[in-house]
Amino acid sequence: MRLPIYMDHAATTPCDPRVVEAMLPYFTEKFGNPGSRNHAFGWEAEEGVETARRQVADLLGADRKEIVFTSGATESNNIAIKGAAYMYARAGAGQSGRGHIISCAIEHKAVLDPCKRLAKEGFEVTFLDPGADGVITRAMVEGAMRPDTILVSLMWANNEIGTINEVPEIGALCHEREVVFHTDATQWAGKMPVDVDADNIDLLSMSGHKIYGPKGVGVLYVRRRKPRVRLQALVDGGGQERNFRSGTLNVTGIVGMGKACEIARAEMDADRERLLKLRKKLEDRVTAALDVVQINGHAEKRLPHLTNISFGFVEGEGLMMACKDIAMSSGSACTSASLEPSYVLKGLGVGDELAHSSLRLSLGRWTTDEEVEFAGAKIIEGVTKLRKLSPLYDMHKEGIDISKIEWAAH
Amino acid sequence: MAYSQKVVDHYENPRNVGNFGTGEQVKKRTDIGVGLVGAPECGDVMQLQIKVDESTGKIEDARFKCFGCGSAIASSSLATEWLKGKTLDEGMAIRNTEIVEELSLPPVKIHCSVLAEDAIKAAIADYQAKHGAKHGAKHGAEPGAKHGSEKA
């Protein structure tokens, strides 16, 4: 076993060597611009891109023509949300009452911030609060729908806690009401099955580097029929990608993205089953050994490879320092640039201290049983060490209710 | 972010961890001052206890417990080291900037050193309050400390 161990696959994944191999010729030999329609170099590059487009479409149950390559899920989300809002706006720029958008308070910033920008530009946005289990249901969306709702944007699975929203059901609702439905599937697609028709999706964002592909490439799926979704482009230029995204194509990245999708499609079922076992083993191990441990998010409606655990009376960054051989994330304020604890965990309404005490572990294609054993043991050791230092754990042991103490917030 | 060698050392070998008794026990002891600062929802809580030689007025021993990141743990561990052997006035004179310098804390961790300074002042003020003294408690920590007092 090599140290450190990587357990942060929800942040990024290593490239699969098969992906790298597929990409290599496109750097040196097949370096052409797919926009060069008049020579072999261009044709060769175009062929690579079109193969990738088919590989992505096959993963999503989509048509090749519905796949738009972007620089990543952040760009895909921006094009989808702003592009749809501008296209379906009920009033022109500079006016109010341009339309209503529904999203959720625990979305990724790449969804929240485009929505907030739109709110400043005359759109109205409802950010749904999930329940304590983190799941957004069809009923919640239905309750927020208005006659002027033009767009619903909800992630398929949450990046911090792995909870799964009722996407097919919400998609069906949107289709009944003729509202455009976008889902940020960055943490879902390539790990879990997608069928854009059966799942009622109009727009879907995904990223290459979360699925063992390269960084700097992503996909936006744009439905072409029943209904045909139209978007206003954000980047103007050469008109590539059916005008949705101008700019010379990132051929190497796109080829890698395609290959990553092909591998994901073939290996997804086996990976999923294996990782679920490993995740359960890790969760069982720490919950059996330690008291006051909470697994965040819905018990079942969660991604198989991701777990977010709060260890009472222990601070997340301090705990990561004790587990320095394991690469993972925490919702602790100390680990964020803003010095604010995770807004996702706060958004569940279960108390800020839970966020400060949380670790996110996300397993991946090459995570082994031995690594999970090691991580479990290290975390238990770290929590035990830090609880010996924790005044809060003492108080807990003495039967003092910490929530009853008047803490001076600083 | 990489931690400085000194932070890592204090984190891995924290000095003077512990207390001189439970909250109830130390409340009754006149030779002990307790500072409890921070808040769980802010991600750090420091508990600092000082044991004062009542004849000389010097801090003869100090103990800490800390819920917080590595820098918070190191700051409070360092505070206990520095307090031992100091008079109350000397203890009151410890500044967070000295802790920042000693531990090479980066700007985002300065609040850890501020919390350690608050803990020192609160502990000394608590001791002084038990002795009816008013002097020295210039900063933040009135007798009966606003930090960590239990609700009725």
Coordinates of C-alpha atoms in Angstrom, one line a residue:
Chain A
M1 CA 0.0 0.0 0.0
R2 CA 1.4 3.4 -1.0
L3 CA 1.0 6.5 1.2
P4 CA -0.7 8.9 1.0
I5 CA -4.0 7.3 0.2
Y6 CA -6.3 9.2 -2.1
M7 CA -9.9 9.4 -0.8
D8 CA -11.1 12.6 -2.4
H9 CA -12.5 11.3 -5.7
A10 CA -15.4 13.8 -5.5
A11 CA -12.8 16.6 -5.9
T12 CA -11.1 15.0 -8.8
T13 CA -9.9 11.6 -10.1
P14 CA -6.7 10.4 -11.6
C15 CA -6.9 9.9 -15.4
D16 CA -7.4 6.3 -16.3
P17 CA -4.3 5.1 -18.2
R18 CA -6.5 3.9 -21.1
V19 CA -7.8 7.5 -21.3
V20 CA -4.3 8.9 -21.5
E21 CA -3.4 6.4 -24.2
A22 CA -6.4 7.4 -26.3
M23 CA -5.4 11.1 -26.0
L24 CA -1.7 10.9 -26.8
P25 CA -1.9 10.8 -30.6
Y26 CA -4.0 13.9 -30.6
F27 CA -1.2 16.0 -29.1
T28 CA 1.4 15.2 -31.7
E29 CA 0.3 13.3 -34.8
K30 CA -3.4 14.1 -35.1
F31 CA -3.1 17.6 -33.9
G32 CA -5.4 19.2 -36.5
N33 CA -8.2 21.7 -35.9
P34 CA -11.5 19.9 -36.5
G35 CA -12.7 23.2 -38.0
S36 CA -10.2 22.7 -40.9
R37 CA -12.6 21.1 -43.3
N38 CA -10.2 20.9 -46.3
H39 CA -7.3 18.7 -45.3
A40 CA -6.6 15.4 -43.7
F41 CA -5.3 16.9 -40.4
G42 CA -8.7 18.5 -39.8
W43 CA -10.6 15.4 -40.8
E44 CA -8.6 13.2 -38.4
A45 CA -9.2 15.5 -35.5
E46 CA -12.8 15.8 -36.3
E47 CA -13.1 12.0 -36.4
G48 CA -11.6 11.9 -32.9
V49 CA -14.1 14.4 -31.7
E50 CA -17.1 12.7 -33.3
T51 CA -16.1 9.3 -31.8
A52 CA -16.0 11.0 -28.4
R53 CA -19.4 12.6 -29.0
R54 CA -20.8 9.2 -29.7
Q55 CA -19.2 7.7 -26.6
V56 CA -20.6 10.5 -24.4
A57 CA -24.1 10.2 -26.0
D58 CA -24.1 6.4 -25.5
L59 CA -23.4 6.9 -21.8
L60 CA -26.3 9.4 -21.4
G61 CA -28.8 7.6 -23.8
A62 CA -28.7 10.7 -25.9
D63 CA -28.2 11.5 -29.6
R64 CA -24.7 12.6 -30.7
K65 CA -26.1 16.0 -31.9
E66 CA -27.3 16.7 -28.3
I67 CA -23.7 16.7 -26.9
V68 CA -21.9 20.1 -26.6
F69 CA -18.3 20.0 -25.4
T70 CA -17.3 22.7 -22.9
S71 CA -14.3 23.4 -20.6
G72 CA -16.0 21.7 -17.7
A73 CA -19.1 21.4 -15.6
T74 CA -18.8 25.0 -14.4
E75 CA -19.1 26.3 -17.9
S76 CA -21.8 23.8 -18.8
N77 CA -23.8 25.0 -15.8
N78 CA -23.3 28.6 -16.8
I79 CA -24.4 28.0 -20.4
A80 CA -27.4 26.0 -19.3
I81 CA -28.7 28.3 -16.6
K82 CA -28.0 31.7 -18.1
G83 CA -28.5 30.5 -21.7
A84 CA -31.9 29.1 -20.9
A85 CA -32.9 32.1 -18.7
Y86 CA -32.0 34.6 -21.4
M87 CA -33.7 32.6 -24.1
Y88 CA -37.0 32.0 -22.2
A89 CA -37.1 35.4 -20.4
R90 CA -40.5 36.9 -20.3
A91 CA -39.2 40.5 -20.4
G92 CA -36.1 42.1 -21.9
A93 CA -32.8 43.0 -20.3
G94 CA -33.1 45.8 -17.8
Q95 CA -36.7 45.0 -16.9
S96 CA -38.1 43.1 -13.9
G97 CA -40.4 40.1 -14.0
R98 CA -38.2 38.3 -16.5
G99 CA -39.2 34.9 -15.1
H100 CA -39.0 32.6 -12.1
I101 CA -36.2 30.0 -11.6
I102 CA -36.1 27.2 -9.0
S103 CA -32.9 25.8 -7.6
C104 CA -31.7 24.7 -4.2
A105 CA -29.6 26.2 -1.3
I106 CA -27.1 23.3 -1.3
E107 CA -26.2 23.3 -5.0
H108 CA -22.6 23.7 -6.1
K109 CA -21.4 27.4 -6.4
A110 CA -21.3 26.9 -10.2
V111 CA -25.1 26.7 -10.1
L112 CA -25.8 29.1 -7.1
D113 CA -23.7 31.9 -8.5
P114 CA -25.2 32.0 -12.0
C115 CA -28.7 31.9 -10.4
K116 CA -27.7 34.8 -8.1
R117 CA -26.5 36.8 -11.1
L118 CA -29.8 36.2 -12.8
A119 CA -31.6 37.4 -9.7
K120 CA -29.8 40.7 -10.0
E121 CA -30.8 40.9 -13.7
G122 CA -34.6 40.9 -13.2
F123 CA -35.2 37.1 -12.7
E124 CA -36.7 35.8 -9.5
V125 CA -35.0 32.7 -8.0
T126 CA -36.3 30.4 -5.3
F127 CA -33.6 28.4 -3.6
L128 CA -35.3 25.4 -2.0
D129 CA -34.2 24.3 1.4
P130 CA -33.8 20.5 1.6
G131 CA -34.9 18.7 4.7
A132 CA -32.3 17.4 7.2
D133 CA -31.7 14.4 4.9
G134 CA -30.5 16.7 2.1
V135 CA -32.9 15.4 -0.6
I136 CA -35.0 17.6 -2.9
T137 CA -38.3 15.9 -3.8
R138 CA -40.8 16.4 -6.5
A139 CA -43.3 17.7 -4.0
M140 CA -40.9 20.4 -2.9
V141 CA -40.4 21.6 -6.4
E142 CA -44.1 21.4 -7.1
G143 CA -44.8 23.6 -4.1
A144 CA -42.5 26.2 -5.5
M145 CA -43.7 26.2 -9.1
R146 CA -45.4 29.4 -10.4
P147 CA -47.1 30.2 -13.6
D148 CA -44.0 32.2 -14.6
T149 CA -41.5 29.5 -13.7
I150 CA -39.2 29.1 -16.7
L151 CA -36.3 27.0 -15.4
V152 CA -35.6 24.4 -12.7
S153 CA -31.9 23.6 -12.0
L154 CA -31.2 20.9 -9.4
M155 CA -28.1 18.7 -9.0
W156 CA -28.5 15.0 -9.4
A157 CA -26.3 14.1 -6.5
N158 CA -24.7 16.4 -4.0
N159 CA -21.0 16.8 -4.1
E160 CA -20.5 17.1 -0.3
I161 CA -22.9 14.6 1.1
G162 CA -23.7 12.5 -1.9
T163 CA -27.5 12.7 -1.4
I164 CA -29.6 12.0 -4.5
N165 CA -32.5 14.2 -5.6
E166 CA -35.6 12.9 -7.2
V167 CA -34.4 13.8 -10.7
P168 CA -36.6 11.7 -12.9
E169 CA -39.7 12.7 -10.9
I170 CA -38.8 16.4 -11.0
G171 CA -38.1 16.1 -14.7
A172 CA -41.5 14.7 -15.3
L173 CA -43.1 17.5 -13.3
C174 CA -41.1 20.1 -15.4
H175 CA -42.3 18.4 -18.6
E176 CA -45.9 18.5 -17.5
R177 CA -45.6 22.2 -16.7
E178 CA -43.4 23.0 -19.8
V179 CA -40.6 24.2 -17.7
V180 CA -37.0 23.7 -18.8
F181 CA -35.2 21.2 -16.5
H182 CA -31.4 21.3 -16.0
T183 CA -29.5 19.0 -13.8
D184 CA -25.9 19.3 -12.7
A185 CA -24.8 15.6 -12.9
T186 CA -21.1 16.2 -12.2
Q187 CA -21.1 13.7 -9.3
W188 CA -23.6 11.3 -10.9
A189 CA -23.0 10.8 -14.6
G190 CA -20.3 8.2 -15.3
K191 CA -20.9 6.7 -11.8
M192 CA -24.6 6.0 -12.0
P193 CA -26.9 5.2 -14.9
V194 CA -28.4 8.0 -17.0
D195 CA -31.1 7.8 -19.6
V196 CA -31.9 11.4 -20.5
D197 CA -35.3 10.3 -22.0
A198 CA -36.5 8.1 -19.2
D199 CA -35.1 10.6 -16.7
N200 CA -36.9 13.5 -18.3
I201 CA -33.8 15.7 -18.6
D202 CA -33.5 18.7 -20.9
L203 CA -30.1 20.0 -19.9
L204 CA -27.3 18.0 -18.1
S205 CA -23.9 19.1 -17.1
M206 CA -20.9 16.8 -16.5
S207 CA -17.2 17.0 -16.1
G208 CA -14.3 14.9 -17.5
H209 CA -12.0 14.9 -14.5
K210 CA -14.6 13.5 -12.1
I211 CA -14.9 10.3 -14.2
Y212 CA -11.2 9.4 -14.7
G213 CA -10.9 11.7 -17.7
P214 CA -8.8 14.9 -18.0
K215 CA -9.4 18.3 -16.5
G216 CA -10.5 21.2 -18.6
V217 CA -13.2 19.4 -20.5
G218 CA -16.9 18.9 -19.8
V219 CA -20.2 18.3 -21.5
L220 CA -23.5 20.0 -21.7
Y221 CA -26.3 17.8 -23.0
V222 CA -29.0 19.9 -24.7
R223 CA -32.3 18.1 -25.6
R224 CA -33.1 18.5 -29.3
R225 CA -36.6 17.0 -29.5
K226 CA -39.7 16.7 -27.2
P227 CA -39.1 19.5 -26.4
R228 CA -36.3 21.2 -28.4
V229 CA -34.4 23.3 -25.9
R230 CA -32.9 26.6 -27.1
L231 CA -30.1 28.5 -25.4
Q232 CA -28.6 31.9 -25.8
A233 CA -24.9 31.4 -26.3
L234 CA -22.6 33.2 -23.8
V235 CA -19.4 33.0 -25.9
D236 CA -19.6 34.4 -29.4
G237 CA -17.1 33.6 -32.1
G238 CA -16.5 30.9 -34.7
G239 CA -19.8 29.1 -34.1
Q240 CA -18.4 25.8 -33.0
E241 CA -20.6 23.2 -31.2
R242 CA -23.7 24.3 -33.0
N243 CA -23.2 27.9 -31.9
F244 CA -23.7 26.9 -28.2
R245 CA -20.0 27.3 -27.5
S246 CA -17.6 29.0 -29.8
G247 CA -13.9 28.3 -29.7
T248 CA -11.5 25.8 -31.2
L249 CA -12.3 22.4 -29.7
N250 CA -10.1 21.0 -27.0
V251 CA -9.5 17.9 -29.1
T252 CA -7.2 16.0 -26.7
G253 CA -9.5 16.7 -23.8
I254 CA -12.6 15.7 -25.8
V255 CA -11.0 12.4 -26.9
G256 CA -10.2 11.7 -23.3
M257 CA -13.7 12.6 -22.1
G258 CA -15.1 10.2 -24.7
K259 CA -12.9 7.4 -23.7
A260 CA -13.6 8.0 -20.0
C261 CA -17.4 7.8 -20.8
E262 CA -16.9 4.5 -22.7
I263 CA -15.0 2.9 -19.8
A264 CA -17.5 4.3 -17.3
R265 CA -20.4 2.7 -19.2
A266 CA -18.7 -0.7 -19.3
E267 CA -17.5 -0.8 -15.7
M268 CA -20.0 1.3 -13.8
D269 CA -22.1 -1.6 -12.5
A270 CA -19.1 -3.5 -11.1
D271 CA -17.5 -0.4 -9.7
R272 CA -20.6 0.8 -8.0
E273 CA -21.2 -2.5 -6.2
R274 CA -17.6 -2.8 -5.1
L275 CA -17.5 0.8 -3.8
L276 CA -20.8 0.5 -1.9
K277 CA -19.3 -2.5 0.0
L278 CA -16.2 -0.5 0.8
R279 CA -18.1 2.6 1.9
K280 CA -20.3 0.5 4.2
K281 CA -17.3 -1.2 5.6
L282 CA -15.7 2.2 6.4
E283 CA -18.9 3.6 7.9
D284 CA -19.5 0.5 10.0
R285 CA -16.0 0.5 11.3
V286 CA -16.0 4.1 12.6
T287 CA -19.5 4.0 13.9
A288 CA -18.8 0.8 15.8
A289 CA -15.6 2.1 17.4
L290 CA -16.6 5.7 18.3
D291 CA -19.6 7.3 20.0
V292 CA -21.3 10.5 18.8
V293 CA -20.7 9.9 15.2
Q294 CA -23.2 10.9 12.5
I295 CA -23.4 10.1 8.9
N296 CA -24.7 13.1 7.1
G297 CA -27.5 13.0 4.5
H298 CA -30.2 10.5 3.7
A299 CA -29.4 7.0 4.8
E300 CA -30.2 5.2 1.5
K301 CA -30.5 7.9 -1.1
R302 CA -26.8 8.5 -1.3
L303 CA -24.0 7.9 -3.8
P304 CA -22.3 4.5 -3.2
H305 CA -18.7 5.8 -3.2
L306 CA -19.1 8.9 -1.0
T307 CA -19.6 9.4 2.7
N308 CA -19.7 12.5 4.9
I309 CA -19.3 11.8 8.6
S310 CA -19.4 14.2 11.6
F311 CA -17.3 13.2 14.6
G312 CA -18.8 15.1 17.6
F313 CA -16.4 17.4 19.6
V314 CA -13.6 17.1 17.1
E315 CA -12.7 19.8 14.6
G316 CA -12.4 18.7 11.0
E317 CA -9.1 20.3 10.0
G318 CA -7.5 19.2 13.2
L319 CA -8.7 15.7 12.4
M320 CA -7.3 15.8 8.9
M321 CA -3.9 16.8 10.4
A322 CA -4.1 13.6 12.5
C323 CA -4.8 11.6 9.3
K324 CA -2.2 13.2 7.2
D325 CA -1.7 10.0 5.1
I326 CA -5.2 10.2 3.9
A327 CA -6.3 12.8 1.3
M328 CA -9.9 13.8 2.1
S329 CA -12.0 16.9 2.6
S330 CA -13.8 18.6 5.5
G331 CA -16.7 21.0 5.9
S332 CA -14.7 22.7 8.6
A333 CA -14.4 26.5 8.3
C334 CA -10.6 26.2 8.6
T335 CA -10.4 24.3 5.3
S336 CA -12.3 26.9 3.3
A337 CA -10.9 30.1 1.9
S338 CA -13.9 32.0 3.3
L339 CA -13.4 30.7 6.9
E340 CA -17.1 29.7 6.7
P341 CA -18.1 26.2 7.5
S342 CA -19.8 24.2 4.7
Y343 CA -23.0 25.9 3.6
V344 CA -24.2 22.5 2.4
L345 CA -24.1 21.0 5.9
K346 CA -25.4 24.2 7.4
G347 CA -28.2 24.1 4.8
L348 CA -29.4 20.8 6.3
G349 CA -30.3 22.9 9.4
V350 CA -28.5 20.5 11.8
G351 CA -26.1 22.9 13.4
D352 CA -22.8 24.5 12.5
E353 CA -20.8 22.4 14.8
L354 CA -21.7 19.4 12.7
A355 CA -20.1 21.1 9.7
H356 CA -16.9 21.9 11.6
S357 CA -16.6 18.3 12.7
S358 CA -17.1 16.7 9.3
L359 CA -15.0 14.6 7.0
R360 CA -15.9 13.8 3.4
L361 CA -14.4 10.6 2.0
S362 CA -14.9 9.7 -1.6
L363 CA -13.7 6.3 -2.9
G364 CA -12.7 5.6 -6.5
R365 CA -11.9 3.0 -9.1
W366 CA -8.6 2.0 -7.5
T367 CA -9.5 2.2 -3.8
T368 CA -8.6 -1.1 -2.2
D369 CA -9.9 -2.9 0.8
E370 CA -6.6 -2.5 2.5
E371 CA -6.8 1.3 2.0
V372 CA -10.3 1.4 3.6
E373 CA -9.0 -0.6 6.5
F374 CA -6.1 1.8 7.0
A375 CA -8.3 4.9 6.7
G376 CA -10.8 3.6 9.2
A377 CA -8.1 2.8 11.7
K378 CA -6.4 6.2 11.2
I379 CA -9.6 8.1 11.6
I380 CA -10.5 6.2 14.8
E381 CA -7.0 6.9 16.2
G382 CA -7.2 10.6 15.3
V383 CA -10.7 11.1 16.8
T384 CA -9.6 9.4 20.0
K385 CA -6.5 11.5 20.2
L386 CA -8.3 14.8 19.6
R387 CA -11.1 13.9 22.0
K388 CA -8.5 13.6 24.7
L389 CA -7.7 17.3 23.9
S390 CA -11.3 18.4 23.5
P391 CA -13.0 20.4 26.3
L392 CA -16.3 19.7 24.6
Y393 CA -15.9 16.0 24.9
D394 CA -15.2 16.4 28.6
M395 CA -18.3 18.4 29.0
H396 CA -20.3 15.8 27.1
K397 CA -18.9 13.1 29.4
E398 CA -19.8 15.2 32.4
G399 CA -23.3 15.4 31.2
I400 CA -23.3 19.1 30.4
D401 CA -25.5 20.1 27.5
I402 CA -23.1 22.1 25.2
S403 CA -26.0 23.8 23.4
K404 CA -27.2 25.3 26.7
I405 CA -23.9 27.2 27.2
E406 CA -23.8 30.8 26.2
W407 CA -20.9 30.8 23.9
A408 CA -19.5 34.1 22.8
A409 CA -19.5 33.9 19.0
H410 CA -16.3 35.3 17.6
Chain B
M1 CA -1.7 24.6 3.5
A2 CA 1.6 23.5 5.0
Y3 CA 2.0 23.9 8.7
S4 CA 5.1 25.2 10.3
Q5 CA 7.4 22.8 12.1
K6 CA 6.5 24.3 15.4
V7 CA 2.8 24.0 14.8
V8 CA 3.3 20.3 13.9
D9 CA 5.5 19.8 17.0
H10 CA 2.9 21.3 19.4
Y11 CA 0.1 19.4 17.6
E12 CA 1.9 16.0 17.8
N13 CA 3.2 16.6 21.3
P14 CA 0.8 19.0 22.9
R15 CA 2.2 20.4 26.2
N16 CA 0.2 20.5 29.4
V17 CA -3.0 18.9 28.2
G18 CA -5.7 18.5 30.8
N19 CA -7.2 20.3 33.7
F20 CA -7.1 20.6 37.5
G21 CA -10.5 19.1 38.0
T22 CA -13.9 19.2 36.5
G23 CA -15.7 22.5 35.9
E24 CA -17.5 22.2 39.2
Q25 CA -14.4 21.3 41.1
V26 CA -12.2 24.2 39.9
K27 CA -14.9 26.7 40.4
K28 CA -14.5 26.2 44.1
R29 CA -10.7 26.4 44.1
T30 CA -9.3 29.9 44.8
D31 CA -5.8 29.1 43.4
I32 CA -7.2 28.3 40.0
G33 CA -8.4 30.5 37.2
V34 CA -10.3 29.2 34.2
G35 CA -10.7 30.7 30.8
L36 CA -13.2 29.2 28.3
V37 CA -13.3 31.1 25.0
G38 CA -14.6 30.5 21.5
A39 CA -17.7 28.7 20.4
P40 CA -18.4 25.2 18.9
E41 CA -20.4 26.7 16.0
C42 CA -17.3 28.8 15.1
G43 CA -15.1 25.7 15.0
D44 CA -12.9 26.5 18.0
V45 CA -13.1 26.4 21.8
M46 CA -10.2 26.8 24.1
Q47 CA -10.2 26.0 27.8
L48 CA -7.2 27.3 29.7
Q49 CA -6.7 26.7 33.5
I50 CA -3.9 28.4 35.5
K51 CA -2.8 27.4 39.0
V52 CA -1.4 30.3 40.9
D53 CA 0.9 30.2 43.9
E54 CA -1.2 32.5 46.1
S55 CA 1.8 33.6 48.2
T56 CA 4.0 34.7 45.3
G57 CA 1.3 35.6 42.8
K58 CA 3.1 33.5 40.1
I59 CA 1.5 31.1 37.8
E60 CA 3.0 27.8 38.8
D61 CA 1.2 25.5 36.4
A62 CA -1.2 25.7 33.4
R63 CA -3.4 23.2 31.5
F64 CA -5.3 23.4 28.3
K65 CA -7.9 21.6 26.2
C66 CA -8.8 22.7 22.8
F67 CA -11.4 21.9 20.1
G68 CA -10.0 23.3 17.0
C69 CA -7.6 23.0 14.1
G70 CA -3.9 22.3 14.4
S71 CA -3.0 26.0 14.8
A72 CA -5.6 26.5 17.5
I73 CA -4.2 23.5 19.4
A74 CA -0.6 24.7 18.9
S75 CA -1.5 28.2 20.1
S76 CA -3.1 27.0 23.3
S77 CA -0.3 24.5 23.9
L78 CA 2.2 27.3 23.5
A79 CA 0.2 29.6 25.8
T80 CA 0.5 27.1 28.7
E81 CA 4.3 26.9 28.2
W82 CA 4.7 30.6 28.3
L83 CA 2.4 31.1 31.3
K84 CA 4.3 28.9 33.6
G85 CA 6.5 30.9 36.0
K86 CA 5.0 34.2 35.0
T87 CA 3.3 36.7 37.2
L88 CA -0.3 37.6 36.4
D89 CA 0.8 41.0 35.0
E90 CA 3.4 39.3 32.8
G91 CA 0.7 36.8 31.7
M92 CA -1.7 39.7 30.8
A93 CA 1.1 41.2 28.7
I94 CA 1.3 38.2 26.3
R95 CA 0.1 39.4 22.9
N96 CA -1.3 37.3 20.1
T97 CA 1.3 38.7 17.7
E98 CA 4.0 37.0 19.7
I99 CA 2.2 33.7 19.3
V100 CA 1.8 34.4 15.5
E101 CA 5.5 35.0 15.3
E102 CA 6.6 32.0 17.4
L103 CA 4.4 29.6 15.5
S104 CA 4.8 31.3 12.0
L105 CA 1.0 31.3 11.7
P106 CA -0.3 32.4 8.3
P107 CA -2.8 35.2 8.1
V108 CA -5.9 32.9 8.0
K109 CA -4.8 31.4 11.3
I110 CA -4.3 34.7 13.2
H111 CA -7.7 34.2 14.8
C112 CA -6.3 31.1 16.6
S113 CA -3.7 33.3 18.3
V114 CA -6.3 35.9 19.2
L115 CA -8.3 33.2 20.8
A116 CA -5.3 32.0 22.8
E117 CA -4.7 35.6 24.0
D118 CA -8.4 35.8 25.0
A119 CA -8.1 32.5 26.9
I120 CA -5.1 33.8 28.9
K121 CA -6.9 37.0 29.8
A122 CA -10.1 35.2 30.7
A123 CA -8.2 32.7 32.9
I124 CA -6.3 35.5 34.8
A125 CA -9.5 37.6 35.1
D126 CA -11.3 34.6 36.6
Y127 CA -8.5 34.1 39.1
Q128 CA -8.6 37.8 40.0
A129 CA -12.3 37.8 40.3
K130 CA -12.1 35.0 42.9
H131 CA -9.8 37.3 44.8
G132 CA -11.9 40.4 44.4
A133 CA -9.2 42.1 42.4
K134 CA -10.1 44.4 39.6
H135 CA -6.8 45.3 38.1
G136 CA -5.3 43.9 35.0
A137 CA -8.5 42.8 33.3
K138 CA -8.5 45.4 30.6
H139 CA -9.4 43.1 27.8
G140 CA -12.5 41.2 27.0
A141 CA -12.7 39.3 30.2
E142 CA -14.8 40.9 33.0
P143 CA -15.1 38.9 36.2
G144 CA -17.5 36.1 35.6
A145 CA -16.3 36.0 32.0
K146 CA -18.8 36.6 29.2
H147 CA -17.3 33.5 27.7
G148 CA -18.6 30.1 28.7
S149 CA -21.0 31.1 31.5
E150 CA -23.7 28.5 31.8
K151 CA -27.3 29.6 31.3
A152 CA -29.6 29.2 34.2

